[in-house]
Coordinates of C-alpha atoms and ligand atoms in Angstrom, one line a residue:
M1 CA -2.3 -14.4 -7.5
C2 CA -5.7 -15.2 -8.9
G3 CA -8.9 -13.4 -8.3
I4 CA -11.6 -14.8 -6.0
A5 CA -15.3 -13.6 -5.7
G6 CA -18.3 -14.9 -3.9
Y7 CA -21.9 -13.7 -3.2
V8 CA -24.9 -14.9 -1.3
G9 CA -28.0 -12.7 -1.1
P10 CA -31.1 -11.5 -3.0
R11 CA -29.4 -10.1 -6.1
D12 CA -28.7 -12.1 -9.3
A13 CA -25.6 -13.8 -7.9
V14 CA -23.9 -14.6 -11.3
S15 CA -24.1 -10.9 -12.3
V16 CA -22.6 -9.9 -9.0
V17 CA -19.6 -12.3 -9.1
F18 CA -19.0 -11.5 -12.8
D19 CA -18.8 -7.8 -11.9
Q20 CA -16.5 -8.6 -9.0
L21 CA -14.2 -10.5 -11.4
K22 CA -14.1 -7.5 -13.7
R23 CA -12.9 -5.4 -10.8
L24 CA -10.1 -7.8 -10.3
E25 CA -9.0 -7.8 -13.9
Y26 CA -6.1 -5.4 -13.2
R27 CA -4.3 -8.2 -11.4
G28 CA -3.9 -10.2 -14.6
Y29 CA -5.3 -13.7 -15.3
D30 CA -5.5 -16.2 -18.1
S31 CA -8.8 -18.0 -17.5
A32 CA -12.0 -17.5 -15.6
G33 CA -15.0 -19.4 -14.3
I34 CA -18.2 -19.3 -12.2
A35 CA -20.1 -21.9 -10.1
T36 CA -23.7 -21.5 -9.1
L37 CA -26.7 -23.6 -8.2
Q38 CA -29.2 -24.7 -10.8
G39 CA -31.9 -26.8 -9.3
E40 CA -30.3 -29.8 -7.6
Q41 CA -27.0 -29.4 -9.4
I42 CA -24.0 -27.1 -9.3
E43 CA -23.5 -25.5 -12.7
V44 CA -19.9 -24.7 -13.6
L45 CA -19.0 -22.4 -16.5
K46 CA -15.4 -21.7 -17.3
R47 CA -13.2 -20.6 -20.2
A48 CA -9.5 -20.0 -20.9
G49 CA -8.7 -16.5 -21.9
K50 CA -10.2 -13.2 -21.0
L51 CA -13.6 -12.5 -19.3
T52 CA -15.2 -11.8 -22.6
N53 CA -14.8 -15.5 -23.3
L54 CA -16.7 -16.4 -20.1
D55 CA -19.2 -13.7 -20.9
A56 CA -19.9 -15.3 -24.3
L57 CA -20.3 -18.7 -22.6
L58 CA -22.8 -17.2 -20.1
K59 CA -24.8 -15.9 -23.1
E60 CA -24.7 -19.3 -24.8
R61 CA -25.8 -21.2 -21.7
P62 CA -27.9 -18.7 -19.7
I63 CA -28.4 -19.5 -16.1
S64 CA -31.7 -18.9 -14.4
E65 CA -31.5 -16.3 -11.7
N66 CA -30.2 -17.6 -8.4
H67 CA -28.8 -16.2 -5.2
I68 CA -25.4 -17.9 -4.6
A69 CA -22.3 -18.0 -6.8
I70 CA -18.5 -18.1 -6.6
A71 CA -16.1 -17.0 -9.3
H72 CA -12.4 -17.1 -10.1
S73 CA -9.9 -15.6 -12.5
R74 CA -6.9 -17.8 -12.7
W75 CA -3.3 -16.9 -13.1
A76 CA -1.9 -20.4 -14.0
T77 CA 0.5 -22.1 -11.6
H78 CA -0.1 -25.9 -11.9
G79 CA -1.0 -26.7 -15.5
G80 CA -1.4 -24.4 -18.5
P81 CA -4.2 -21.8 -19.0
T82 CA -6.8 -24.2 -20.5
D83 CA -10.6 -24.6 -20.1
E84 CA -10.0 -27.8 -18.1
N85 CA -7.5 -26.2 -15.7
A86 CA -9.7 -23.1 -15.1
H87 CA -11.6 -23.0 -11.8
P88 CA -14.1 -23.9 -10.3
H89 CA -13.4 -27.6 -9.9
F90 CA -15.6 -30.4 -8.8
D91 CA -15.0 -33.3 -6.4
E92 CA -15.4 -36.9 -7.5
F93 CA -19.2 -36.9 -7.2
E94 CA -19.9 -33.2 -8.1
Q95 CA -21.2 -32.6 -4.6
V96 CA -19.0 -29.5 -4.1
A97 CA -17.3 -27.0 -6.4
I98 CA -14.3 -25.0 -5.3
I99 CA -12.1 -22.1 -6.3
H100 CA -8.6 -21.6 -4.9
N101 CA -5.7 -19.2 -4.8
G102 CA -2.2 -20.3 -3.8
I103 CA -0.4 -23.6 -4.0
I104 CA -1.2 -26.9 -2.4
E105 CA 2.3 -28.3 -1.8
N106 CA 1.4 -31.9 -1.1
Y107 CA -1.1 -32.1 -4.0
Q108 CA 0.8 -34.8 -5.8
E109 CA 0.9 -37.2 -2.9
L110 CA -2.8 -36.5 -2.2
R111 CA -3.7 -37.0 -5.8
D112 CA -1.8 -40.4 -5.9
E113 CA -3.6 -41.5 -2.8
L114 CA -7.0 -40.5 -4.2
A115 CA -6.3 -42.0 -7.6
H116 CA -5.4 -45.2 -5.9
R117 CA -8.9 -45.1 -4.3
G118 CA -10.5 -44.7 -7.7
H119 CA -10.8 -40.9 -8.0
R120 CA -10.6 -39.6 -11.6
F121 CA -9.1 -36.2 -12.3
H122 CA -9.9 -34.0 -15.2
S123 CA -7.3 -31.3 -14.9
Q124 CA -3.6 -30.9 -13.9
T125 CA -4.4 -28.6 -11.1
D126 CA -3.7 -28.8 -7.4
T127 CA -7.1 -27.2 -6.9
E128 CA -9.0 -30.2 -8.2
V129 CA -7.1 -32.3 -5.7
A130 CA -8.3 -30.0 -2.9
A131 CA -11.9 -30.4 -4.2
H132 CA -11.6 -34.2 -4.1
V133 CA -10.2 -34.1 -0.5
I134 CA -13.1 -31.9 0.6
G135 CA -15.6 -34.0 -1.3
A136 CA -14.2 -37.2 0.4
E137 CA -14.8 -35.6 3.8
Y138 CA -18.2 -34.3 2.8
S139 CA -19.3 -37.9 1.8
Q140 CA -19.0 -38.7 5.5
G141 CA -22.2 -36.8 6.1
V142 CA -20.7 -33.8 8.0
P143 CA -21.7 -30.2 7.3
L144 CA -19.8 -28.4 4.6
E145 CA -17.7 -26.3 7.0
E146 CA -16.6 -29.4 8.9
A147 CA -15.6 -31.1 5.6
V148 CA -13.6 -28.0 4.6
R149 CA -12.0 -27.8 8.1
R150 CA -11.0 -31.5 8.0
A151 CA -9.7 -31.2 4.5
C152 CA -7.6 -28.1 5.4
L153 CA -5.8 -30.2 8.1
K154 CA -4.7 -32.5 5.2
L155 CA -3.5 -29.7 2.9
R156 CA 0.0 -28.3 3.1
G157 CA 0.9 -24.9 1.5
A158 CA -0.4 -21.4 1.2
Y159 CA -4.0 -21.1 0.0
A160 CA -7.4 -19.5 0.1
L161 CA -10.3 -21.8 -0.7
V162 CA -14.0 -21.1 -1.4
V163 CA -16.5 -23.9 -1.6
I164 CA -20.2 -24.3 -2.4
S165 CA -22.2 -27.5 -2.2
R166 CA -25.3 -28.8 -4.0
T167 CA -27.1 -29.8 -0.8
E168 CA -26.4 -26.9 1.5
K169 CA -27.8 -24.4 -0.9
G170 CA -27.5 -21.1 1.0
K171 CA -24.0 -21.4 2.2
I172 CA -20.5 -20.5 1.0
V173 CA -17.6 -21.8 3.1
C174 CA -14.1 -20.3 2.7
A175 CA -10.8 -20.9 4.4
R176 CA -7.6 -18.9 4.5
N177 CA -4.0 -20.1 5.0
A178 CA -1.6 -17.4 3.9
S179 CA -3.4 -16.3 0.7
P180 CA -5.5 -13.2 1.3
L181 CA -9.3 -13.4 1.6
V182 CA -11.6 -10.5 2.5
L183 CA -15.2 -10.8 3.7
G184 CA -17.8 -8.1 2.8
F185 CA -20.8 -7.5 5.1
G186 CA -24.1 -6.2 3.5
E187 CA -27.8 -5.9 4.4
H188 CA -29.2 -9.5 4.0
E189 CA -26.3 -10.3 1.6
N190 CA -22.7 -11.2 2.1
L191 CA -19.7 -11.4 -0.1
L192 CA -16.1 -12.4 -0.2
A193 CA -13.1 -11.6 -2.5
S194 CA -9.4 -11.9 -2.7
D195 CA -9.1 -8.1 -2.8
I196 CA -11.1 -5.2 -1.4
P197 CA -11.8 -3.5 -4.8
A198 CA -14.1 -6.3 -5.7
L199 CA -16.3 -5.6 -2.6
L200 CA -16.6 -1.8 -2.7
P201 CA -19.6 -1.5 -5.1
Y202 CA -21.6 -3.7 -2.7
T203 CA -20.3 -2.8 0.7
R204 CA -17.7 -0.8 2.5
E205 CA -17.8 -2.9 5.7
V206 CA -15.1 -5.5 5.3
A207 CA -13.0 -7.9 7.4
V208 CA -9.7 -9.4 6.3
M209 CA -9.7 -13.0 7.3
E210 CA -7.0 -14.1 9.8
E211 CA -4.5 -16.8 9.0
N212 CA -5.8 -20.3 9.5
T213 CA -9.4 -19.4 9.8
L214 CA -12.6 -20.6 8.1
A215 CA -15.8 -18.6 7.4
V216 CA -19.4 -19.6 6.7
L217 CA -21.4 -17.0 4.6
T218 CA -25.2 -17.1 4.4
E219 CA -27.7 -14.3 3.6
E220 CA -28.1 -13.8 7.3
G221 CA -24.5 -13.4 8.4
I222 CA -20.9 -14.5 8.5
Q223 CA -19.4 -16.8 11.1
V224 CA -15.6 -17.2 11.4
M225 CA -13.9 -20.0 13.2
D226 CA -10.3 -21.3 13.7
M227 CA -9.1 -24.7 12.4
L228 CA -10.3 -26.4 15.6
G229 CA -13.8 -25.1 14.9
K230 CA -13.8 -22.5 17.7
P231 CA -15.5 -19.2 16.9
V232 CA -13.2 -16.3 16.2
P233 CA -14.4 -12.6 16.7
I234 CA -14.7 -10.6 13.5
E235 CA -13.1 -7.1 13.2
I236 CA -15.0 -5.2 10.7
Q237 CA -13.4 -2.1 9.2
H238 CA -15.1 0.7 7.2
I239 CA -13.2 1.4 4.0
E240 CA -13.0 5.0 2.8
W241 CA -10.6 4.3 -0.2
D242 CA -11.7 5.0 -3.7
V243 CA -11.7 2.0 -6.1
E244 CA -8.3 3.0 -7.6
K245 CA -6.6 3.1 -4.3
A246 CA -8.2 -0.1 -3.3
E247 CA -6.7 -1.8 -6.4
R248 CA -3.4 -0.9 -5.0
G249 CA -4.3 -2.5 -1.7
G250 CA -4.4 0.9 -0.1
Y251 CA -0.8 1.8 -1.2
E252 CA -0.2 4.9 -3.2
H253 CA 1.5 3.1 -6.1
F254 CA 1.8 -0.4 -7.4
M255 CA 5.5 -0.1 -7.1
I256 CA 5.5 0.3 -3.3
K257 CA 2.8 -2.4 -3.0
E258 CA 5.0 -4.8 -5.0
I259 CA 8.0 -3.9 -2.9
Y260 CA 6.0 -4.8 0.1
E261 CA 4.9 -8.1 -1.4
Q262 CA 8.5 -9.4 -1.5
P263 CA 8.5 -11.4 1.7
E264 CA 5.4 -13.2 0.5
V265 CA 7.0 -13.7 -3.0
M266 CA 10.1 -15.2 -1.4
R267 CA 7.8 -17.7 0.4
Q268 CA 5.9 -18.5 -2.8
C269 CA 9.1 -19.1 -4.8
L270 CA 10.0 -21.8 -2.4
A271 CA 6.5 -23.2 -2.1
G272 CA 6.4 -26.8 -3.3
R273 CA 10.1 -26.8 -4.1
V274 CA 11.7 -27.4 -0.8
D275 CA 10.6 -30.4 1.3
E276 CA 10.7 -30.7 5.0
G277 CA 14.2 -32.3 4.9
G278 CA 15.6 -29.4 2.9
E279 CA 15.7 -31.3 -0.4
I280 CA 15.0 -29.2 -3.5
R281 CA 12.8 -30.4 -6.3
F282 CA 11.4 -28.8 -9.4
E283 CA 8.2 -29.9 -11.1
S284 CA 9.6 -29.8 -14.6
I285 CA 13.4 -30.0 -15.0
F286 CA 16.0 -31.9 -17.1
S287 CA 16.8 -35.4 -15.9
E288 CA 19.7 -35.6 -13.5
H289 CA 22.2 -36.9 -16.0
V290 CA 21.8 -33.7 -18.1
W291 CA 23.3 -31.6 -15.4
N292 CA 26.5 -33.6 -15.6
E293 CA 26.8 -32.9 -19.3
I294 CA 26.4 -29.2 -19.1
D295 CA 29.8 -27.4 -19.4
R296 CA 28.7 -23.8 -19.6
V297 CA 25.7 -21.6 -18.8
N298 CA 24.6 -18.6 -20.8
V299 CA 22.0 -16.4 -19.1
I300 CA 20.2 -14.3 -21.7
A301 CA 17.8 -11.5 -20.6
C302 CA 17.0 -7.8 -20.6
G303 CA 16.9 -5.0 -18.0
T304 CA 16.1 -6.2 -14.5
A305 CA 16.1 -9.8 -15.6
Y306 CA 19.6 -9.4 -17.0
N307 CA 20.7 -8.0 -13.6
A308 CA 19.1 -11.0 -11.9
G309 CA 21.2 -13.1 -14.3
L310 CA 24.4 -11.4 -13.1
M311 CA 23.5 -12.5 -9.6
G312 CA 23.0 -16.1 -10.9
K313 CA 26.5 -16.0 -12.4
H314 CA 28.0 -15.4 -8.9
L315 CA 26.5 -18.6 -7.6
F316 CA 27.0 -20.8 -10.7
E317 CA 30.7 -19.9 -10.7
K318 CA 31.3 -19.8 -7.0
L319 CA 29.3 -22.8 -5.9
L320 CA 29.4 -25.0 -9.0
R321 CA 32.6 -23.8 -10.7
L322 CA 30.4 -23.7 -13.9
P323 CA 31.5 -21.1 -16.3
T324 CA 28.6 -18.6 -16.8
D325 CA 28.2 -15.7 -19.2
V326 CA 25.4 -13.2 -19.0
Y327 CA 24.2 -11.6 -22.2
H328 CA 21.8 -8.8 -23.0
S329 CA 19.3 -10.5 -25.4
S330 CA 19.7 -7.8 -28.0
E331 CA 23.5 -8.3 -28.1
F332 CA 23.3 -12.0 -28.0
R333 CA 20.9 -12.3 -31.0
Y334 CA 23.1 -10.3 -33.3
G335 CA 26.5 -11.1 -31.7
D336 CA 27.2 -14.5 -33.3
P337 CA 27.9 -16.1 -29.9
V338 CA 30.2 -19.1 -29.7
L339 CA 27.9 -21.8 -28.2
S340 CA 29.1 -25.1 -26.9
P341 CA 26.7 -27.9 -27.8
R342 CA 26.9 -28.9 -24.1
S343 CA 25.9 -25.5 -22.9
L344 CA 22.6 -24.5 -21.3
A345 CA 20.9 -21.2 -22.3
V346 CA 18.8 -19.7 -19.5
F347 CA 16.2 -17.2 -20.4
V348 CA 15.1 -15.0 -17.5
S349 CA 11.9 -12.9 -18.1
Q350 CA 9.1 -11.5 -16.1
S351 CA 6.6 -11.2 -19.0
G352 CA 7.9 -14.1 -21.0
E353 CA 7.2 -12.0 -24.1
T354 CA 10.3 -9.7 -24.5
A355 CA 11.0 -9.7 -28.2
D356 CA 14.8 -9.7 -28.0
S357 CA 14.8 -12.6 -25.5
L358 CA 12.3 -14.5 -27.6
A359 CA 14.5 -14.0 -30.7
A360 CA 17.6 -15.1 -28.8
L361 CA 15.7 -18.2 -27.6
R362 CA 14.7 -19.2 -31.1
L363 CA 18.3 -18.7 -32.2
C364 CA 19.4 -21.2 -29.5
K365 CA 16.7 -23.6 -30.5
D366 CA 17.9 -23.4 -34.1
R367 CA 21.4 -24.3 -32.9
R368 CA 20.0 -27.2 -30.8
I369 CA 21.2 -25.7 -27.5
R370 CA 19.3 -26.8 -24.4
T371 CA 17.1 -24.0 -23.1
L372 CA 15.6 -23.3 -19.7
G373 CA 13.2 -20.4 -19.0
I374 CA 12.9 -18.6 -15.7
V375 CA 9.6 -16.8 -16.3
N376 CA 6.8 -15.2 -14.3
V377 CA 3.9 -15.4 -16.7
I378 CA 2.6 -18.9 -17.3
G379 CA 1.5 -19.6 -20.9
S380 CA 3.8 -16.8 -22.2
S381 CA 5.8 -17.4 -25.4
I382 CA 9.2 -17.9 -23.7
A383 CA 7.6 -20.2 -21.1
R384 CA 6.1 -22.3 -23.9
E385 CA 9.1 -22.4 -26.2
C386 CA 11.9 -23.2 -23.7
D387 CA 12.7 -26.9 -23.3
R388 CA 11.9 -26.5 -19.6
T389 CA 10.6 -23.6 -17.6
I390 CA 10.7 -22.8 -13.9
F391 CA 8.1 -20.3 -12.9
T392 CA 9.0 -17.5 -10.5
Q393 CA 5.6 -17.6 -8.8
A394 CA 5.8 -13.8 -8.0
G395 CA 2.2 -13.1 -9.1
P396 CA 1.3 -10.3 -11.6
E397 CA 3.6 -7.4 -11.5
I398 CA 1.9 -4.2 -12.6
S399 CA 4.4 -1.4 -12.0
V400 CA 6.6 -1.0 -15.0
A401 CA 9.6 -0.9 -12.7
S402 CA 10.3 -4.5 -11.7
T403 CA 10.8 -5.1 -8.0
K404 CA 9.3 -8.4 -6.8
A405 CA 10.0 -10.1 -10.1
Y406 CA 13.8 -9.4 -9.6
T407 CA 13.7 -10.9 -6.1
A408 CA 11.9 -13.9 -7.4
Q409 CA 14.3 -14.4 -10.3
V410 CA 17.3 -14.3 -8.0
M411 CA 15.6 -16.7 -5.6
V412 CA 14.9 -19.1 -8.5
L413 CA 18.5 -18.8 -9.8
T414 CA 19.7 -19.6 -6.3
L415 CA 17.5 -22.6 -6.0
L416 CA 18.6 -23.8 -9.4
A417 CA 22.3 -23.5 -8.5
L418 CA 21.6 -25.4 -5.2
Y419 CA 19.6 -28.0 -7.1
I420 CA 22.5 -28.6 -9.4
A421 CA 24.8 -28.9 -6.4
Q422 CA 22.4 -31.4 -4.8
V423 CA 22.2 -33.5 -8.0
Q424 CA 26.0 -33.4 -8.6
E425 CA 26.8 -33.7 -4.9
T426 CA 29.2 -30.8 -5.3
P427 CA 31.8 -31.1 -2.6
G428 CA 31.8 -28.3 0.0
V429 CA 28.3 -27.0 -0.9
R430 CA 26.0 -27.5 2.1
T431 CA 22.7 -27.3 0.2
R432 CA 20.6 -27.9 3.3
Q433 CA 22.2 -25.0 5.2
W434 CA 21.6 -22.8 2.2
V435 CA 18.0 -23.9 2.0
N436 CA 17.5 -23.1 5.7
S437 CA 18.8 -19.5 5.0
L438 CA 16.5 -19.2 2.0
V439 CA 13.5 -20.3 4.1
G440 CA 14.4 -17.7 6.7
L441 CA 14.9 -15.0 4.1
S442 CA 11.3 -13.7 3.9
E443 CA 11.4 -12.8 7.6
L444 CA 14.6 -10.8 7.1
A445 CA 13.0 -9.2 4.1
E446 CA 10.2 -8.0 6.4
D447 CA 12.9 -6.4 8.6
C448 CA 14.3 -4.7 5.5
L449 CA 10.9 -3.1 4.8
K450 CA 11.0 -1.5 8.3
L451 CA 13.7 0.7 6.8
D452 CA 11.0 2.4 4.7
S453 CA 10.7 5.6 6.8
Q454 CA 14.4 5.9 7.0
C455 CA 14.7 5.6 3.2
Q456 CA 12.0 8.3 2.9
E457 CA 14.1 10.7 5.1
I458 CA 17.4 9.8 3.2
A459 CA 15.6 10.5 -0.1
A460 CA 16.0 14.2 0.8
A461 CA 19.8 13.9 0.3
F462 CA 19.2 13.3 -3.4
D463 CA 17.4 16.7 -3.8
G464 CA 19.3 18.6 -6.5
A465 CA 21.9 15.9 -7.0
P466 CA 23.1 16.0 -10.6
L467 CA 24.1 12.4 -10.6
T468 CA 24.0 9.3 -8.3
F469 CA 26.6 6.6 -8.2
F470 CA 25.6 3.0 -7.3
L471 CA 28.7 1.1 -6.2
G472 CA 29.7 -2.2 -4.5
R473 CA 31.9 -5.2 -4.8
G474 CA 31.0 -8.8 -5.5
A475 CA 27.3 -9.5 -5.4
D476 CA 26.8 -5.9 -4.1
A477 CA 28.1 -4.7 -7.5
S478 CA 25.4 -6.7 -9.3
V479 CA 22.7 -5.3 -7.0
A480 CA 24.2 -1.8 -7.7
L481 CA 23.2 -2.2 -11.4
E482 CA 19.7 -3.0 -10.5
A483 CA 19.4 -0.2 -7.9
A484 CA 20.7 2.2 -10.5
L485 CA 18.2 1.0 -13.1
K486 CA 15.4 1.6 -10.6
M487 CA 16.6 5.1 -9.8
K488 CA 16.8 5.9 -13.6
E489 CA 13.4 4.4 -14.4
V490 CA 11.2 5.9 -11.7
A491 CA 13.1 9.0 -10.5
Y492 CA 14.6 10.0 -13.9
M493 CA 17.9 10.5 -12.1
P494 CA 21.1 10.2 -14.1
T495 CA 23.1 7.4 -12.5
Q496 CA 26.5 5.8 -12.9
E497 CA 26.9 2.2 -11.8
S498 CA 30.2 0.5 -11.4
P499 CA 32.1 -2.0 -9.3
A500 CA 33.5 0.1 -6.5
G501 CA 37.1 -0.8 -7.4
E502 CA 36.7 0.7 -10.9
M503 CA 36.1 4.2 -9.6
K504 CA 39.6 5.4 -9.7
H505 CA 40.0 4.1 -13.3
G506 CA 37.7 6.9 -14.5
P507 CA 34.3 7.5 -13.0
L508 CA 35.8 9.2 -9.9
A509 CA 36.3 12.2 -12.1
L510 CA 32.6 12.8 -11.9
V511 CA 32.5 13.1 -8.1
E512 CA 32.0 16.6 -6.7
P513 CA 29.9 18.1 -3.9
G514 CA 26.2 17.3 -4.5
V515 CA 26.9 14.0 -6.2
V516 CA 25.4 11.2 -4.1
S517 CA 27.0 7.7 -4.0
V518 CA 25.0 4.7 -2.8
F519 CA 27.3 1.9 -1.7
G520 CA 26.2 -1.7 -1.0
A521 CA 28.5 -3.0 1.6
T522 CA 27.0 -6.2 2.8
D523 CA 29.9 -8.6 2.4
P524 CA 32.1 -8.8 5.5
G525 CA 35.0 -10.2 3.5
L526 CA 35.1 -7.1 1.3
A527 CA 34.1 -4.4 3.8
D528 CA 37.6 -3.0 4.3
K529 CA 38.1 -2.6 0.5
V530 CA 34.7 -0.9 0.3
V531 CA 35.6 1.5 3.1
S532 CA 38.7 2.6 1.0
N533 CA 36.5 3.2 -2.0
M534 CA 34.1 5.2 0.1
Q535 CA 36.9 7.4 1.4
E536 CA 38.0 8.1 -2.2
V537 CA 34.6 9.5 -2.8
K538 CA 34.3 11.3 0.5
A539 CA 37.6 13.1 -0.1
R540 CA 36.1 14.6 -3.3
G541 CA 33.1 16.1 -1.4
G542 CA 30.5 13.4 -2.4
T543 CA 27.6 12.4 -0.2
L544 CA 27.6 8.8 0.9
V545 CA 24.6 6.6 1.5
T546 CA 25.5 3.0 2.6
V547 CA 23.6 -0.2 3.1
G548 CA 25.5 -2.4 5.5
T549 CA 24.9 -5.2 8.0
E550 CA 25.9 -5.6 11.6
Q551 CA 29.1 -7.4 10.4
T552 CA 30.1 -4.5 8.1
R553 CA 29.2 -1.7 10.4
A554 CA 32.6 -0.2 10.0
V555 CA 31.2 1.5 6.9
Q556 CA 28.8 3.5 9.0
S557 CA 31.5 6.0 10.3
V558 CA 32.4 7.0 6.8
S559 CA 28.8 7.3 5.6
D560 CA 26.6 10.4 5.7
H561 CA 23.5 8.1 5.8
Y562 CA 23.5 4.5 6.8
L563 CA 20.9 1.8 6.4
E564 CA 21.4 -1.5 8.2
I565 CA 19.8 -4.7 7.0
P566 CA 19.9 -8.1 8.8
H567 CA 22.6 -10.4 7.8
T568 CA 22.7 -14.1 6.8
P569 CA 25.6 -16.6 6.8
Y570 CA 25.9 -15.9 3.0
P571 CA 27.1 -12.5 1.6
F572 CA 25.2 -13.3 -1.6
L573 CA 21.8 -13.4 0.3
N574 CA 22.8 -10.2 2.2
A575 CA 23.2 -8.5 -1.2
L576 CA 19.8 -9.8 -2.4
L577 CA 18.2 -8.3 0.8
S578 CA 20.0 -5.0 0.2
A579 CA 17.9 -4.6 -3.1
I580 CA 14.9 -3.8 -0.9
P581 CA 16.2 -0.6 0.7
M582 CA 17.6 0.4 -2.7
Q583 CA 14.1 0.0 -4.3
L584 CA 12.6 2.0 -1.4
L585 CA 15.2 4.8 -2.0
A586 CA 14.4 4.9 -5.7
Y587 CA 10.7 5.0 -4.9
H588 CA 11.0 7.9 -2.4
V589 CA 13.3 9.9 -4.6
A590 CA 10.8 9.5 -7.4
K591 CA 8.0 10.7 -5.2
R592 CA 10.0 13.8 -4.1
R593 CA 10.6 14.5 -7.8
G594 CA 6.9 14.2 -8.6
C595 CA 7.5 11.4 -11.2
E596 CA 4.9 9.1 -12.6
I597 CA 6.1 6.1 -10.6
D598 CA 4.0 3.2 -12.0
M599 CA 4.2 4.2 -15.6
P600 CA 7.5 6.0 -16.2
R601 CA 7.7 8.1 -19.3
N602 CA 9.0 6.3 -22.5
L603 CA 8.8 2.8 -20.9
A604 CA 6.4 -0.1 -21.3
K605 CA 5.9 -3.1 -19.0
S606 CA 6.3 -5.7 -21.7
V607 CA 8.7 -4.9 -24.5
T608 CA 7.4 -6.9 -27.4
V609 CA 9.2 -4.9 -30.1
E610 CA 12.9 -4.8 -31.0
Ligands
M6R1 O1 9.5 -9.1 -19.0 P1 11.0 -9.1 -19.0 O2 11.6 -9.5 -17.7 O3 11.6 -9.9 -20.1 O4 11.4 -7.6 -19.2 C1 12.8 -7.2 -19.3 C2 12.9 -5.7 -19.1 O5 12.2 -5.0 -20.1 C3 12.5 -5.3 -17.7 O6 13.1 -5.9 -16.7 C4 12.7 -3.8 -17.6 O7 14.0 -3.5 -17.5 C5 12.0 -3.3 -16.3 N1 11.2 -2.1 -16.6 C6 12.9 -3.0 -15.2 O8 12.3 -2.5 -14.1

């Protein structure tokens, strides 16, 4: 989720796009760059690190004033955060420069084909490959927009592209396929950006580009067309939001914005990892024979990432019969764990900087245990130090309470379990059917988000509750831990989380009128048992909120409040979907309680101290 900016008009274009990048800084990035025209050439200036580094470069190599520029702040996906990998990128003959958000899934095959034709690449990015594809079309003598249109037909994946050329000097061409791009309309000047906040100082008249469209920006105006080249009408909206609200995409808090991003995050997690035939591939993973040597998995993580690890354990053990333990990093590092030399240590972390997880990783490395990271932030310490790392591709997460990172971590753990099953040809595991369900999951996640207003109403049931239980069985019990953590963090609500079957072994003593119990009941095979547990709570006067599916609807009659999510053929995936209404409940309870949702008291986003 990188930042994109572009300007054409009478002002000093480089200053404008640099200012736009500053306004996108809150999204997080690890390198930045600008392309502009200098005489007959395109000048590209880019630097790894923060915008101050790019600013220093601009001072070292001043650019004469000009009226067209594009700029990018990169959050690395393909290739580390280096000067070479930073955007913009040139095509083979430096006729065009491009910036790009998203992932080009077929970049490797395109790169191989172009390399075969003599193209030389200077970075590891998929973006540079897209630049070369556009450049190759442009060499046919067509206008820039036609070259971009033709290139887009060859690119697979989710992306937003912005291109300038050294010959068509007053023109910016951009294209959108799944990654957001917003156009800004000014007086004899026009702009574009990946997010509305970057446009607001210059114009409040904006249009969000539709899927699969292309736009041509000049000083005089903006034309939008579809991928067949047919003009598309533009719907301009006037933005009233202040800049802060705009940073949150119009949402009141980053937490709710990030909850709503989850369907897209699910798609991004799979991007480039699942081919059309349903085969799973990872860019950087151990060779196939290694998976046959591994006799045990230890997942090591903190907080939400630990809870995601518990979900992974279900799959590793159920599907692969691979013994799996999940450790809190802080316990692992001081617990003198027994580690089989054939084990695999999996480190799950959003930030990749959590001090306890990093220390546990170094301990495993000292003991020569194989390590695998599942990390969101590219270039982070855990990502760099693990033998192999799979990135969750969730984009920057700003709210302290993790939501979309959890979903992405569970998605990646699921893909990993299926990948191992694919490599080992594990009998009875139909990886392609699983993959089909994973591909369809984002649409079901959209349906879960439709429960938002119901969750808002149900949140009133928590008013005055002294305690909330989060309960479930199987994978629902693991989601209950995460749901309880969200409720504690953002709503400051005391919670008790437990497998539902454990209630009568002690926690049931806490149930009395006013206490709310949230049950996850999404596994049809366990629904009867859950109903019995619900009745135990109901008999003691507790209030029951349940998340079920069409196949577990029997729980509805026992519940005071019922939320129904769509179901999949796999109870495990139903449980993952149930996390969404649980997050929404925590959010709305927190709002009713007037809590500081994005920055809860006493907590930090990245815990880099013990
Ligand atoms: O960056 P990490 O995933 O390693 O962080 C681990 C925990 O600190 C983190 O998940 C924390 O529990 C979140 N605030 C949960 O919402």
